[in-house]
Amino acid sequence: ARAEQGIDETVLLYTHGQPAQVSVLGHYLGAAIEFVLRDMTRLMAALEDVNKCPMGAAAITTSGFDL
């Protein structure tokens, strides 16, 4: 919603702390949303990888911790 509101709002974008390019706020916010969604997808995949059965977590009696 905010990205749609900022479709005509001009902003100055920076790279390495230096002014780089003029763009619109909606474009910048849309890119930021994509980065957050990508990171969330990766975190969910990592959780799926580590959220396994605790039977192999320690020798003989498992770890004793809820995993």
Backbone as a chain_set.jsonl record, in Angstrom:
{"seq": "ARAEQGIDETVLLYTHGQPAQVSVLGHYLGAAIEFVLRDMTRLMAALEDVNKCPMGAAAITTSGFDL", "coords": {"N": [[0.82, -1.185, 0.0], [1.895, 1.281, 0.862], [3.94, 1.486, -0.972], [2.503, 1.825, -3.323], [1.375, 4.316, -2.807], [3.607, 5.927, -2.89], [4.3, 6.183, -5.535], [4.774, 8.378, -7.168], [6.576, 9.842, -5.768], [9.606, 11.287, -5.595], [12.877, 10.116, -4.899], [16.271, 10.128, -3.717], [18.638, 7.743, -4.352], [21.22, 5.833, -2.8], [24.539, 4.481, -3.054], [27.089, 2.743, -1.531], [27.247, 4.803, 0.303], [27.231, 7.076, -1.235], [25.543, 9.474, -3.302], [23.605, 8.108, -5.901], [21.5, 7.573, -7.816], [18.404, 8.809, -9.077], [15.153, 7.927, -8.174], [11.847, 6.53, -7.715], [9.894, 6.441, -4.724], [8.105, 4.299, -4.463], [9.228, 2.305, -6.099], [11.613, 1.774, -4.745], [10.612, 0.86, -2.233], [9.206, -1.381, -3.096], [11.312, -3.03, -3.943], [12.584, -3.385, -1.476], [10.66, -4.855, -0.106], [10.725, -7.21, -1.599], [13.291, -8.138, -0.903], [12.943, -8.677, 1.836], [10.956, -10.667, 1.736], [12.367, -12.652, 0.345], [14.378, -13.224, 2.225], [12.784, -14.185, 4.327], [11.787, -16.514, 3.165], [14.156, -17.978, 2.923], [14.843, -18.234, 5.633], [12.695, -19.783, 6.554], [13.187, -22.119, 5.105], [15.626, -22.847, 6.256], [14.769, -23.333, 8.879], [13.15, -25.543, 8.417], [15.13, -27.353, 7.672], [16.636, -27.678, 10.057], [14.796, -28.371, 11.976], [14.368, -31.14, 12.93], [13.845, -34.612, 13.832], [14.706, -35.333, 17.2], [16.052, -37.673, 17.753], [18.574, -38.281, 16.711], [20.214, -36.445, 17.874], [21.939, -36.71, 20.042], [24.119, -39.103, 21.599], [22.757, -42.279, 22.182], [20.607, -41.518, 24.22], [19.235, -39.308, 23.229], [19.016, -35.678, 23.283], [17.628, -34.501, 25.39], [16.531, -32.032, 25.247], [13.799, -30.146, 24.015], [13.313, -30.125, 20.623]], "CA": [[0.0, 0.0, 0.0], [2.761, 2.467, 0.915], [4.669, 1.548, -2.242], [1.592, 2.4, -4.305], [1.214, 5.737, -2.496], [4.839, 6.636, -3.218], [4.639, 5.948, -6.931], [5.245, 9.619, -7.788], [7.437, 10.536, -4.814], [10.995, 11.142, -6.026], [13.877, 9.958, -3.839], [17.646, 9.942, -4.157], [19.168, 6.473, -3.868], [22.652, 5.865, -2.506], [25.326, 3.263, -3.085], [28.343, 2.94, -0.797], [27.188, 6.093, 0.981], [27.308, 8.167, -2.204], [24.345, 9.606, -4.138], [23.821, 7.319, -7.107], [20.464, 7.599, -8.836], [17.077, 9.28, -8.686], [14.114, 6.933, -8.434], [10.61, 6.836, -6.996], [9.804, 5.725, -3.461], [7.404, 3.037, -4.682], [10.179, 1.338, -6.646], [12.526, 1.419, -3.655], [9.885, 0.047, -1.257], [8.925, -2.677, -3.724], [12.543, -3.818, -3.875], [12.815, -3.734, -0.076], [9.72, -5.932, 0.21], [11.253, -8.422, -2.224], [14.419, -8.61, -0.093], [12.411, -9.245, 3.078], [10.291, -11.927, 1.394], [13.417, -13.622, 0.025], [15.003, -13.628, 3.484], [11.827, -15.011, 5.066], [11.771, -17.823, 2.51], [15.39, -18.67, 3.298], [14.752, -18.591, 7.049], [11.762, -20.904, 6.675], [13.89, -23.303, 4.603], [16.605, -23.216, 7.279], [14.019, -23.929, 9.981], [12.75, -26.879, 7.985], [16.33, -28.19, 7.692], [17.123, -27.963, 11.41], [13.704, -28.825, 12.833], [14.285, -32.575, 12.664], [13.64, -35.493, 14.976], [15.846, -35.258, 18.112], [16.639, -38.986, 18.023], [19.982, -38.314, 16.332], [20.868, -35.251, 18.392], [22.969, -37.079, 21.009], [24.313, -40.551, 21.632], [21.908, -43.201, 22.933], [19.388, -41.046, 24.88], [18.896, -38.001, 22.645], [19.614, -34.53, 23.965], [16.855, -34.062, 26.541], [15.949, -30.727, 24.939], [12.778, -30.14, 22.971], [13.803, -29.531, 19.382]], "C": [[0.87, 1.256, 0.0], [3.558, 2.607, -0.382], [3.796, 2.155, -3.331], [1.388, 3.89, -4.066], [2.438, 6.536, -2.936], [5.25, 6.522, -4.665], [5.18, 7.198, -7.623], [6.202, 10.398, -6.896], [8.903, 10.267, -5.162], [11.93, 11.062, -4.83], [15.251, 9.799, -4.477], [18.168, 8.664, -3.53], [20.685, 6.565, -3.742], [23.268, 4.49, -2.714], [26.674, 3.571, -2.461], [28.4, 4.325, -0.163], [27.248, 7.299, 0.06], [25.999, 8.253, -2.993], [24.57, 8.909, -5.475], [22.776, 7.564, -8.188], [19.169, 8.14, -8.249], [16.07, 8.201, -9.073], [12.836, 7.39, -7.747], [10.527, 5.938, -5.768], [9.125, 4.37, -3.626], [8.326, 1.948, -5.205], [11.126, 0.852, -5.559], [11.835, 0.507, -2.642], [9.534, -1.328, -1.822], [10.136, -3.591, -3.685], [12.818, -4.266, -2.446], [11.898, -4.877, 0.354], [10.209, -7.253, -0.378], [12.407, -8.999, -1.412], [13.924, -9.28, 1.184], [11.736, -10.589, 2.803], [11.304, -13.014, 1.056], [14.072, -14.137, 1.298], [14.075, -14.509, 4.311], [11.755, -16.415, 4.48], [12.999, -18.627, 2.898], [15.374, -19.088, 4.764], [13.803, -19.768, 7.265], [12.401, -22.198, 6.172], [14.924, -23.777, 5.615], [15.913, -23.864, 8.47], [13.594, -25.349, 9.632], [13.941, -27.842, 8.02], [16.739, -28.587, 9.102], [16.045, -28.502, 12.342], [13.416, -30.301, 12.56], [14.04, -33.341, 13.955], [14.875, -35.473, 15.88], [16.536, -36.594, 18.357], [18.125, -39.035, 17.678], [20.782, -37.176, 16.922], [21.973, -35.557, 19.394], [23.038, -38.604, 21.076], [23.334, -41.217, 22.593], [20.591, -42.595, 23.42], [18.853, -39.725, 24.347], [19.447, -36.877, 23.505], [18.882, -34.126, 25.239], [16.207, -32.708, 26.342], [14.867, -30.898, 23.888], [13.333, -29.452, 21.74], [12.654, -29.27, 18.444]], "O": [[0.619, 2.187, -0.765], [3.819, 3.721, -0.835], [4.284, 2.913, -4.17], [1.244, 4.652, -5.021], [2.313, 7.701, -3.314], [6.415, 6.738, -5.002], [5.963, 7.089, -8.566], [6.597, 11.51, -7.244], [9.377, 9.139, -5.032], [11.805, 11.827, -3.874], [15.371, 9.388, -5.631], [18.143, 8.515, -2.308], [21.341, 7.289, -4.492], [22.6, 3.466, -2.568], [27.325, 4.55, -2.825], [29.461, 4.946, -0.098], [27.309, 8.434, 0.533], [25.408, 7.224, -3.319], [25.608, 9.098, -6.109], [23.125, 7.745, -9.355], [18.88, 7.948, -7.068], [16.134, 7.637, -10.165], [12.759, 8.515, -7.253], [11.029, 4.814, -5.774], [9.53, 3.395, -2.994], [8.216, 0.792, -4.797], [11.408, -0.343, -5.462], [12.403, -0.506, -2.233], [9.563, -2.324, -1.1], [10.008, -4.787, -3.424], [13.239, -5.401, -2.223], [12.316, -5.767, 1.095], [10.117, -8.295, 0.271], [12.499, -10.215, -1.248], [14.429, -10.333, 1.57], [11.925, -11.543, 3.558], [11.123, -14.171, 1.438], [14.298, -15.338, 1.443], [14.525, -15.474, 4.929], [11.672, -17.395, 5.22], [12.9, -19.823, 3.173], [15.839, -20.176, 5.104], [14.085, -20.652, 8.075], [12.179, -23.261, 6.752], [15.085, -24.981, 5.815], [16.418, -24.844, 9.016], [13.675, -26.25, 10.467], [13.78, -29.014, 8.36], [17.151, -29.726, 9.323], [16.366, -29.04, 13.401], [12.363, -30.658, 12.031], [14.033, -32.761, 15.041], [15.993, -35.587, 15.376], [17.517, -36.645, 19.1], [18.868, -39.781, 18.316], [21.923, -36.955, 16.516], [22.868, -34.732, 19.58], [22.112, -39.297, 20.654], [23.127, -40.735, 23.707], [19.532, -43.112, 23.065], [18.051, -39.088, 25.03], [20.277, -37.125, 24.38], [19.471, -33.464, 26.093], [15.415, -32.273, 27.178], [15.007, -31.709, 22.973], [13.779, -28.307, 21.817], [12.86, -28.77, 17.339]]}, "num_chains": 1, "name": "protein.A"}
